[in-house]
Coordinates of C-alpha atoms in Angstrom, one line a residue:
Chain A
M1 CA 0.1 -0.4 -0.3
T2 CA 2.9 2.8 0.8
E3 CA 4.1 4.1 -1.6
H4 CA 8.0 4.0 -2.1
S5 CA 9.1 6.9 -3.3
Y6 CA 7.6 8.8 -0.2
N7 CA 9.4 8.6 2.9
F8 CA 7.6 7.2 6.0
A9 CA 4.8 9.5 7.0
Y10 CA 5.5 12.1 4.4
L11 CA 8.4 14.1 5.7
D12 CA 11.9 13.3 6.0
E13 CA 13.6 12.2 9.2
Q14 CA 15.0 15.5 9.5
T15 CA 12.0 17.6 9.6
K16 CA 10.1 15.1 11.9
R17 CA 13.1 15.7 13.9
M18 CA 13.0 19.6 14.4
I19 CA 9.1 19.0 15.1
R20 CA 9.3 16.6 17.8
R21 CA 11.7 18.8 19.7
A22 CA 8.9 21.9 19.6
I23 CA 6.6 19.0 20.6
L24 CA 8.9 18.1 23.1
K25 CA 9.1 21.9 24.0
G26 CA 5.6 22.6 24.1
V27 CA 4.7 19.5 26.6
A28 CA 7.7 21.9 28.7
V29 CA 5.5 24.1 28.7
P30 CA 2.5 23.6 28.4
G31 CA 0.1 26.1 26.5
Y32 CA 3.3 28.1 25.2
Q33 CA 3.6 29.3 21.4
V34 CA 6.5 26.7 20.2
P35 CA 8.0 28.3 16.9
F36 CA 8.7 25.8 14.5
A37 CA 9.9 25.7 11.0
S38 CA 6.8 24.3 8.8
R39 CA 7.0 22.9 5.6
E40 CA 4.9 22.5 2.6
M41 CA 2.7 20.5 2.9
P42 CA 0.9 18.7 -0.5
M43 CA -2.8 20.3 0.4
P44 CA -3.8 24.3 0.6
Y45 CA -2.9 26.0 4.1
G46 CA -5.7 25.6 5.7
W47 CA -6.5 22.5 5.5
G48 CA -4.7 21.1 8.6
T49 CA -1.1 21.5 7.7
G50 CA -0.2 21.8 10.7
G51 CA -1.8 18.9 12.1
V52 CA -0.9 16.9 9.7
Q53 CA 2.9 18.0 10.1
V54 CA 2.3 16.8 13.9
T55 CA 0.6 13.7 13.2
A56 CA 3.2 12.9 10.3
A57 CA 6.1 13.7 13.5
C58 CA 4.3 11.0 15.9
L59 CA 3.4 8.3 13.6
T60 CA 4.9 4.9 14.5
P61 CA 4.1 1.8 11.5
D62 CA 2.3 0.2 14.8
D63 CA 0.1 3.4 15.2
T64 CA -3.8 3.2 14.5
L65 CA -4.9 6.5 12.9
K66 CA -8.7 8.0 13.0
V67 CA -9.2 11.3 11.7
I68 CA -12.1 13.5 12.0
D69 CA -13.3 17.1 10.8
Q70 CA -16.1 18.6 12.5
G71 CA -17.2 15.6 14.2
A72 CA -17.3 13.4 11.8
D73 CA -15.1 11.1 10.3
D74 CA -16.6 11.0 6.6
T75 CA -16.2 14.4 5.4
T76 CA -13.5 15.7 2.6
N77 CA -10.7 17.4 5.1
A78 CA -10.7 13.9 7.5
V79 CA -11.3 11.4 4.3
S80 CA -8.5 13.1 1.9
I81 CA -5.8 13.4 5.5
R82 CA -6.9 9.8 6.2
K83 CA -6.2 8.8 2.7
F84 CA -2.6 11.0 2.8
F85 CA -1.1 8.8 5.3
Q86 CA -2.5 5.2 4.3
R87 CA -0.9 5.7 1.0
T88 CA 2.7 7.2 2.7
A89 CA 2.6 5.7 6.0
G90 CA 0.1 2.8 5.6
V91 CA -1.0 2.3 8.7
A92 CA -3.6 1.3 9.9
V93 CA -6.7 3.6 10.3
T94 CA -10.5 3.5 12.3
E95 CA -13.4 5.6 13.0
A96 CA -13.3 4.2 16.8
T97 CA -12.4 7.2 19.3
T98 CA -11.9 3.9 21.5
E99 CA -9.5 1.7 19.1
A100 CA -6.8 4.6 17.2
S101 CA -4.2 6.3 19.8
I102 CA -3.1 9.3 17.2
I103 CA -6.3 11.6 16.0
Q104 CA -6.0 14.6 14.4
T105 CA -8.7 16.6 14.6
R106 CA -10.6 19.4 13.0
H107 CA -12.4 21.4 15.5
R108 CA -13.7 18.8 17.9
I109 CA -13.3 16.7 21.0
P110 CA -14.4 13.4 20.8
E111 CA -17.6 12.9 23.0
T112 CA -16.2 9.5 24.1
A113 CA -13.1 9.8 27.0
L114 CA -10.2 9.8 25.4
S115 CA -7.8 7.3 27.7
A116 CA -3.5 7.1 28.6
G117 CA -1.6 6.6 25.8
Q118 CA -3.7 8.1 23.2
I119 CA -2.3 11.6 21.3
L120 CA -5.2 14.4 20.0
V121 CA -4.0 16.4 17.4
Y122 CA -5.5 19.9 16.7
Q123 CA -6.0 21.3 13.6
V124 CA -5.2 24.9 14.2
P125 CA -5.8 28.0 12.0
I126 CA -4.7 31.0 14.4
P127 CA -3.0 30.0 17.4
E128 CA -2.5 33.3 19.1
P129 CA -5.1 34.1 21.3
L130 CA -4.7 37.9 21.5
R131 CA -4.8 38.6 17.2
F132 CA -7.6 40.0 17.0
L133 CA -7.2 42.4 20.0
E134 CA -3.4 43.4 19.9
P135 CA -2.4 42.9 16.1
R136 CA 1.6 43.8 17.0
E137 CA 3.1 40.0 17.0
T138 CA 6.1 41.7 19.3
E139 CA 3.7 43.4 21.3
T140 CA 1.7 39.6 22.0
R141 CA 4.8 38.5 23.1
K142 CA 5.9 40.6 25.4
M143 CA 2.2 39.8 27.2
H144 CA 2.4 36.7 27.6
E145 CA 5.5 36.7 28.3
L146 CA 4.9 38.7 31.2
E147 CA 1.6 37.4 32.2
E148 CA -0.4 40.8 31.0
Y149 CA -3.5 39.2 30.1
G150 CA -5.9 41.7 31.0
L151 CA -6.9 42.6 27.1
M152 CA -8.5 38.9 27.0
H153 CA -11.3 39.9 29.3
V154 CA -11.7 43.0 27.6
K155 CA -12.8 40.9 24.6
L156 CA -15.5 39.1 27.1
Y157 CA -16.5 41.9 28.6
E158 CA -17.4 43.5 24.7
D159 CA -19.6 40.1 24.2
I160 CA -21.4 40.9 27.9
A161 CA -21.5 44.8 26.9
R162 CA -23.2 43.5 23.1
H163 CA -24.8 40.8 23.6
G164 CA -25.9 40.2 27.6
T165 CA -23.5 37.3 28.1
I166 CA -20.3 36.2 26.8
A167 CA -21.4 35.3 23.5
T168 CA -17.9 33.7 22.1
A169 CA -18.9 30.3 21.0
Y170 CA -15.9 29.2 19.6
A171 CA -12.3 29.5 19.9
Y172 CA -12.7 30.2 23.7
P173 CA -10.0 31.8 25.4
V174 CA -8.6 29.1 28.4
K175 CA -5.6 29.7 30.7
V176 CA -2.9 26.8 30.8
E177 CA -2.1 25.5 34.0
G178 CA -2.0 29.1 35.5
R179 CA 0.3 30.3 33.0
Y180 CA -0.4 30.9 29.9
V181 CA -3.5 32.2 27.8
M182 CA -4.1 29.6 24.9
D183 CA -7.1 29.4 22.0
P184 CA -7.9 26.1 21.7
S185 CA -8.6 25.8 18.2
P186 CA -11.7 26.2 16.9
I187 CA -13.5 24.0 18.9
P188 CA -16.9 24.7 20.0
K189 CA -16.4 26.0 23.8
F190 CA -19.3 23.2 24.5
D191 CA -15.6 21.2 24.8
N192 CA -13.5 23.1 27.0
P193 CA -14.0 21.3 30.2
K194 CA -12.9 18.7 27.9
L195 CA -9.5 20.1 27.5
S196 CA -8.8 20.3 30.9
N197 CA -7.0 17.3 33.4
S198 CA -7.7 15.2 29.9
P199 CA -5.4 11.6 30.5
A200 CA -4.5 12.2 26.9
L201 CA -1.8 14.0 25.4
Q202 CA -3.2 16.8 23.3
L203 CA -1.4 18.7 20.5
F204 CA -1.9 21.5 18.8
G205 CA -0.3 22.4 15.0
A206 CA -0.7 25.8 13.0
G207 CA 1.5 25.4 10.2
R208 CA 1.0 28.8 7.6
E209 CA 1.3 30.0 11.9
Q210 CA 4.1 28.1 12.5
R211 CA 3.4 27.1 15.5
I212 CA 2.7 24.3 18.0
Y213 CA 1.5 24.3 21.4
A214 CA 0.7 21.6 23.4
V215 CA -1.6 20.2 27.0
P216 CA 0.0 17.4 28.4
P217 CA -1.9 15.1 30.3
F218 CA -3.8 15.5 33.0
T219 CA -2.8 19.4 32.9
T220 CA -5.3 22.1 34.6
V221 CA -7.7 24.0 31.3
V222 CA -9.4 26.3 32.8
S223 CA -12.0 29.2 30.8
L224 CA -11.4 32.4 31.3
D225 CA -14.7 34.2 32.6
F226 CA -16.2 37.0 34.8
D227 CA -17.1 35.9 38.7
D228 CA -21.2 37.0 37.7
H229 CA -20.5 35.7 34.3
P230 CA -19.0 32.3 35.0
F231 CA -18.3 29.8 32.3
Q232 CA -20.8 28.2 30.5
P233 CA -20.9 25.3 28.0
T234 CA -23.2 25.8 25.4
K235 CA -25.1 22.8 22.9
A236 CA -28.3 22.9 20.9
P237 CA -31.6 23.0 23.9
H238 CA -32.3 19.1 22.1
D239 CA -31.4 15.6 21.9
C240 CA -30.3 13.4 18.9
D241 CA -32.5 12.8 16.5
L242 CA -30.6 9.8 15.4
C243 CA -29.1 8.2 18.8
G244 CA -31.7 10.4 21.4
A245 CA -28.5 11.3 23.4
S246 CA -29.2 14.7 25.0
E247 CA -25.1 15.0 26.1
S248 CA -23.3 15.2 22.8
Y249 CA -22.7 18.2 20.9
L250 CA -25.2 18.9 17.8
D251 CA -25.1 19.8 14.2
E252 CA -28.3 21.8 13.1
V253 CA -29.0 19.9 9.1
I254 CA -31.5 21.7 7.6
T255 CA -33.6 19.3 5.4
D256 CA -35.7 20.9 3.3
D257 CA -36.9 24.1 2.1
Q258 CA -39.8 24.3 4.5
G259 CA -38.1 25.1 8.0
G260 CA -37.4 21.1 8.4
R261 CA -34.8 20.6 9.8
M262 CA -33.1 17.7 12.8
F263 CA -30.4 18.1 15.4
V264 CA -28.1 15.2 15.1
C265 CA -25.1 14.6 16.9
S266 CA -21.4 15.8 15.2
D267 CA -19.5 13.1 16.2
T268 CA -20.4 10.3 14.0
D269 CA -18.4 8.2 15.9
F270 CA -20.1 8.3 19.6
C271 CA -23.6 8.1 17.2
Q272 CA -23.1 5.2 15.3
T273 CA -22.2 3.1 18.4
R274 CA -25.3 4.5 19.8
R275 CA -27.1 3.3 17.8
A276 CA -25.7 0.2 17.0
S277 CA -26.2 -0.6 20.9
G278 CA -29.9 -0.5 20.2
H279 CA -30.7 3.9 21.0
I280 CA -33.2 5.4 18.8
G281 CA -34.1 9.3 18.6
A282 CA -36.9 10.6 17.5
L283 CA -36.6 10.7 13.5
G284 CA -34.0 7.8 14.6
V285 CA -35.0 4.0 12.4
P286 CA -32.6 1.4 13.9
V287 CA -29.7 0.1 12.2
S288 CA -30.4 -3.3 10.6
E289 CA -33.2 -1.5 8.9
G290 CA -31.2 1.7 8.3
D291 CA -28.4 -0.3 6.2
A292 CA -31.2 -2.5 4.3
A293 CA -32.9 0.8 3.6
Chain B
M1 CA -2.3 66.1 64.0
T2 CA 1.0 67.3 63.2
A3 CA 1.7 64.9 59.9
L4 CA -1.4 66.3 58.1
F5 CA 0.0 70.0 58.2
Q6 CA 3.6 68.2 56.8
L7 CA 4.2 69.2 53.6
D8 CA 5.7 65.8 52.2
D9 CA 9.4 67.5 51.1
R10 CA 10.3 64.0 49.6
P11 CA 9.8 64.2 45.8
L12 CA 7.7 62.0 43.8
L13 CA 10.1 61.8 40.2
S14 CA 13.5 63.1 40.5
V15 CA 14.8 62.7 37.6
K16 CA 19.3 63.3 37.2
G17 CA 21.1 64.1 34.2
L18 CA 18.9 62.4 31.7
T19 CA 20.4 62.0 28.0
K20 CA 19.4 60.5 25.1
H21 CA 20.8 60.2 21.4
Y22 CA 19.3 59.4 18.2
G23 CA 23.0 58.0 16.7
S24 CA 25.2 61.3 16.6
R25 CA 22.2 63.6 17.1
I26 CA 20.7 64.8 20.5
G27 CA 17.5 63.5 21.6
C28 CA 17.9 65.3 25.6
A29 CA 21.1 65.9 27.0
D30 CA 21.6 66.1 31.2
V31 CA 17.5 66.8 32.0
S32 CA 17.6 67.1 35.7
F33 CA 14.5 68.3 38.1
D34 CA 12.5 66.5 41.1
L35 CA 8.8 66.5 40.8
F36 CA 7.0 66.8 44.2
P37 CA 3.8 65.2 44.8
G38 CA 0.6 67.7 43.7
E39 CA 2.7 69.6 41.4
V40 CA 2.3 69.9 37.8
L41 CA 5.2 70.4 35.6
G42 CA 4.6 72.5 32.4
I43 CA 7.4 71.3 29.1
V44 CA 7.4 73.6 26.7
G45 CA 9.8 74.5 23.6
E46 CA 9.6 74.5 19.8
S47 CA 8.9 71.4 17.8
G48 CA 12.4 69.3 17.8
S49 CA 13.0 70.5 21.2
G50 CA 13.4 66.7 22.9
K51 CA 10.2 67.4 24.4
S52 CA 8.8 64.2 23.4
T53 CA 11.7 62.3 23.7
L54 CA 12.4 63.6 27.0
L55 CA 8.7 62.7 28.3
S56 CA 8.9 58.9 26.8
C57 CA 12.2 58.3 28.5
L58 CA 10.3 59.2 31.6
A59 CA 7.6 56.6 31.0
G60 CA 9.3 54.2 29.8
H61 CA 8.7 54.0 26.2
M62 CA 12.3 54.6 25.4
T63 CA 15.3 53.8 27.0
P64 CA 17.8 56.5 27.8
D65 CA 21.1 56.2 27.1
Q66 CA 22.5 58.1 30.9
G67 CA 20.8 58.9 33.5
Q68 CA 18.6 57.8 36.2
V69 CA 14.0 58.2 36.4
I70 CA 13.8 57.1 40.4
F71 CA 9.6 57.0 41.2
R72 CA 8.9 56.9 45.0
T73 CA 7.1 53.6 44.5
T74 CA 5.0 52.4 47.1
D75 CA 7.5 50.6 48.7
G76 CA 10.3 53.1 48.3
P77 CA 12.4 55.2 45.5
R78 CA 13.1 53.1 43.0
D79 CA 15.4 54.3 40.1
T80 CA 12.8 53.4 36.9
V81 CA 15.2 52.5 33.7
T82 CA 16.6 49.9 35.6
M83 CA 13.8 47.9 37.0
A84 CA 12.9 44.7 35.2
E85 CA 10.4 45.2 32.0
A86 CA 7.9 43.7 33.9
E87 CA 7.5 45.7 37.6
R88 CA 7.9 49.1 35.4
R89 CA 4.8 47.7 32.4
R90 CA 3.0 47.3 36.3
M91 CA 3.7 50.1 37.0
A92 CA 2.6 51.9 34.1
R93 CA -0.9 50.4 34.5
T94 CA -1.1 51.3 38.5
D95 CA 1.0 54.6 39.1
W96 CA 0.8 56.0 35.9
A97 CA -0.9 57.4 33.1
F98 CA 0.0 58.4 29.4
V99 CA -2.5 60.9 27.7
H100 CA -1.1 60.9 24.2
Q101 CA -2.0 63.5 22.0
N102 CA -3.8 61.6 19.4
P103 CA -6.6 59.9 21.3
R104 CA -6.2 57.1 18.6
D105 CA -2.9 56.1 19.7
G106 CA -4.5 56.0 23.3
L107 CA -7.3 54.1 22.6
R108 CA -8.6 50.8 21.7
M109 CA -11.1 52.6 18.8
G110 CA -12.3 48.5 18.0
V111 CA -13.3 48.4 21.6
S112 CA -16.4 50.2 23.2
A113 CA -16.4 53.5 25.6
G114 CA -17.0 51.0 28.7
G115 CA -14.7 48.6 27.3
N116 CA -11.7 51.2 27.1
V117 CA -12.1 52.8 30.7
G118 CA -12.5 49.1 32.3
E119 CA -9.1 48.0 30.6
R120 CA -6.8 48.9 32.9
L121 CA -9.1 47.4 35.8
M122 CA -9.0 44.4 33.9
A123 CA -5.2 44.4 33.9
I124 CA -5.1 44.5 37.4
G125 CA -6.7 41.5 38.6
G126 CA -10.6 43.3 38.2
R127 CA -12.7 40.2 36.9
H128 CA -16.0 41.1 38.2
Y129 CA -18.4 42.3 35.1
G130 CA -20.9 44.6 36.7
D131 CA -18.2 46.8 39.5
I132 CA -16.1 47.5 36.5
R133 CA -19.2 48.1 34.4
A134 CA -19.9 50.8 37.3
K135 CA -17.3 51.7 37.7
A136 CA -17.0 52.7 34.4
I137 CA -20.4 54.5 34.4
D138 CA -18.7 56.5 37.0
W139 CA -15.8 57.3 35.0
L140 CA -17.2 58.5 32.1
G141 CA -19.4 61.2 34.4
R142 CA -16.8 62.3 35.3
V143 CA -15.2 63.1 32.5
E144 CA -18.4 64.6 31.3
I145 CA -19.8 61.8 28.8
A146 CA -23.6 60.4 28.4
A147 CA -23.9 57.6 30.8
D148 CA -25.6 56.0 27.5
R149 CA -22.7 56.5 25.4
I150 CA -21.1 53.6 27.6
D151 CA -21.2 50.8 24.6
D152 CA -21.0 53.2 21.7
R153 CA -17.2 53.1 20.4
P154 CA -14.9 55.9 20.3
R155 CA -15.3 56.4 16.3
A156 CA -18.5 57.5 17.2
F157 CA -17.4 60.5 18.9
S158 CA -16.1 64.4 18.3
G159 CA -12.5 64.3 19.3
G160 CA -13.1 66.2 22.6
M161 CA -14.8 62.9 23.7
Q162 CA -12.6 60.5 22.3
Q163 CA -9.9 62.9 24.4
R164 CA -11.8 63.3 27.8
L165 CA -12.2 59.2 26.9
Q166 CA -8.6 58.9 27.0
I167 CA -8.2 60.2 30.1
A168 CA -10.8 58.9 32.5
R169 CA -9.3 55.3 31.3
N170 CA -6.2 57.4 32.1
L171 CA -7.5 57.6 35.4
V172 CA -9.6 54.8 36.5
T173 CA -6.8 52.7 38.4
G174 CA -5.9 56.3 40.0
P175 CA -2.5 56.6 39.4
R176 CA 0.0 58.9 41.2
L177 CA 2.0 60.5 38.0
V178 CA 0.2 61.7 34.8
F179 CA 2.1 62.5 31.3
M180 CA 0.4 64.1 28.7
D181 CA 1.7 65.0 25.2
E182 CA 0.1 67.6 24.1
P183 CA -3.4 67.2 25.7
T184 CA -5.4 69.5 23.4
G185 CA -3.7 69.5 20.2
G186 CA -5.9 69.5 17.3
L187 CA -8.9 70.2 19.4
D188 CA -10.9 73.6 18.3
V189 CA -10.0 76.7 21.4
S190 CA -13.6 75.8 22.7
V191 CA -13.6 72.4 23.6
Q192 CA -9.4 73.3 24.8
A193 CA -10.9 75.4 27.2
R194 CA -13.5 73.0 28.9
L195 CA -10.9 69.8 28.5
L196 CA -8.2 72.3 30.5
D197 CA -11.1 73.2 33.3
L198 CA -11.6 69.1 33.3
L199 CA -8.0 68.6 33.7
R200 CA -7.5 71.3 36.5
S201 CA -10.0 69.9 38.1
L202 CA -9.4 66.7 38.0
V203 CA -5.6 67.1 39.0
R204 CA -7.1 68.8 42.4
E205 CA -9.5 67.0 43.4
M206 CA -7.3 64.0 42.7
G207 CA -3.9 65.5 44.1
L208 CA -2.3 64.1 41.4
S209 CA 1.0 65.0 40.1
A210 CA 1.7 65.5 36.1
I211 CA 4.0 66.2 33.9
I212 CA 2.5 68.0 30.7
V213 CA 4.5 68.7 27.5
T214 CA 3.2 71.2 24.9
H215 CA 3.9 74.2 22.5
D216 CA 1.0 75.9 24.6
L217 CA 1.7 78.7 26.3
A218 CA -2.0 78.9 27.3
V219 CA -2.6 75.4 28.4
V220 CA 0.8 75.7 31.1
R221 CA -0.4 78.9 32.4
L222 CA -3.6 77.6 33.1
L223 CA -2.1 74.2 34.6
A224 CA 1.3 74.0 35.7
D225 CA 2.7 74.9 38.9
R226 CA 6.5 74.9 37.0
L227 CA 7.6 75.5 33.5
M228 CA 10.6 73.7 32.3
V229 CA 11.8 75.3 28.6
M230 CA 13.7 73.2 26.3
K231 CA 15.6 74.2 23.2
G232 CA 17.7 72.0 21.3
G233 CA 17.7 68.7 23.8
H234 CA 18.4 71.1 27.1
V235 CA 16.8 73.0 29.6
V236 CA 17.6 76.2 29.0
E237 CA 15.0 77.9 31.9
Q238 CA 13.4 76.3 34.9
G239 CA 11.4 78.2 37.1
L240 CA 7.5 78.8 38.9
T241 CA 5.1 79.4 35.6
D242 CA 4.6 82.8 36.4
Q243 CA 8.2 83.8 36.9
V244 CA 8.9 82.4 34.0
L245 CA 6.2 83.5 31.6
D246 CA 6.3 86.8 33.0
D247 CA 9.8 87.8 33.4
P248 CA 11.6 85.3 30.7
Q249 CA 15.5 85.2 31.5
H250 CA 16.9 83.2 28.3
S251 CA 16.6 84.7 24.5
Y252 CA 14.6 81.9 23.6
T253 CA 11.9 81.7 25.7
Q254 CA 11.6 85.6 25.7
L255 CA 11.5 84.9 21.9
L256 CA 8.7 82.3 23.3
V257 CA 6.5 84.4 24.9
S258 CA 7.0 87.2 23.1
S259 CA 6.0 84.7 20.3
V260 CA 2.4 84.6 21.5
L261 CA -0.7 86.5 19.7
Q262 CA -2.9 88.4 21.4
V263 CA -6.3 89.0 20.8

């Protein structure tokens, strides 16, 4: 299966070594953005070039890879990255969260709790949480250095002043281990609590911006908030229409042009697993019948 | 009880031999002065005389080549030139304030008026939205901006209002020393007059010490207790404001005073 004209996992060994160094530094300083010499990848920026490089540097031939895009295993981004590593590394792939040793993700954390030994790799478009508040990179680095994070709260203040609540729903800023403020990549704030004290290693790669950062296992990650406006993870107030789950993050799917819509789990593996074990939502059908149809 | 009547005779800010060169050119040279609590010092001079360089060095925006800037912190006198940057920046957010000539330099134009005033509070650890907002409304009132403008962005404000907002944003943490770089520049005369009035009452009320850089002699006549005249990077004359303006000794000061148009 492997195309032997490529080195294992596409990148050459020196590049992987350079990336691993950046990863190790990131793990040593949780939440700190480590610069690295990002390579051109055979896919456009914005398609997960940072995540792909981190994954390539972590992969071993024994690994089992899972790739998710907005929770789903079967959308373009997920399928193309999974195929990429199948061709260039020949590793086993899976859609089951529990069976994967490395999970590359775009904008979601799986619903199924991660376990020790797993690596979750995030694709990050903009690693700097202060970017849109302070455009000067020299200044934001200084602010990280001196722990001047008051500005982050100005953003939350503006949210409350304008909308009555903290309206930031994704890429919600967090503080890692009481030190660095970090952009958790555009995951919904529903997923923020899962960042904290996870037994899995979480790595973040931003290809265009050339930054890698990490949250090691069992690290405290706190979402920023105000005393009188505490952080609240939000989701659509529904149950999944396919599997009936009430605790998972939902996608709204428009089904016709008459206002018809349904809410389904954004994590397809989670939804599939529940349906296979007999859970049925309001609009769902048992798995066996669905397969037949 | 006697302590109440004792004048504080220790300087708040003591500057010794401050020098800044831009390559071979002089920015400012060998400037020394003391500033006492509650005192307003005016620095006047023509364009290019080193006023702004001096102010930037004092406020820590630039590092001087030589000299000391000793500020009396709550833990005793400290040289702000040699202190750690983290500490200096913390002081710039709490004990100091800097009012820019152009409010666009001192305000966040994309953030509402309330957010602008609240930024310093949040920077020093304010984490209660209600308290921050209440304080912002209070300060907008003090600088004569209507409370219902709190959620408007500074873009929607007139030049005078922007300047008043900048002042509120700076004074909200109760600083002890305010640096002002031409605070009335670019405003029309009636707005200038109101701003001066406001500044004067705030300075008196809060017992602020201030250093005001300007080329407008009317501003220093109204606000400043003492005056320093600069030319070519050097201080050529200093003394009480009225004394310097009414009886200028140095030829440049005489020229400056006589250049003012009498209406």
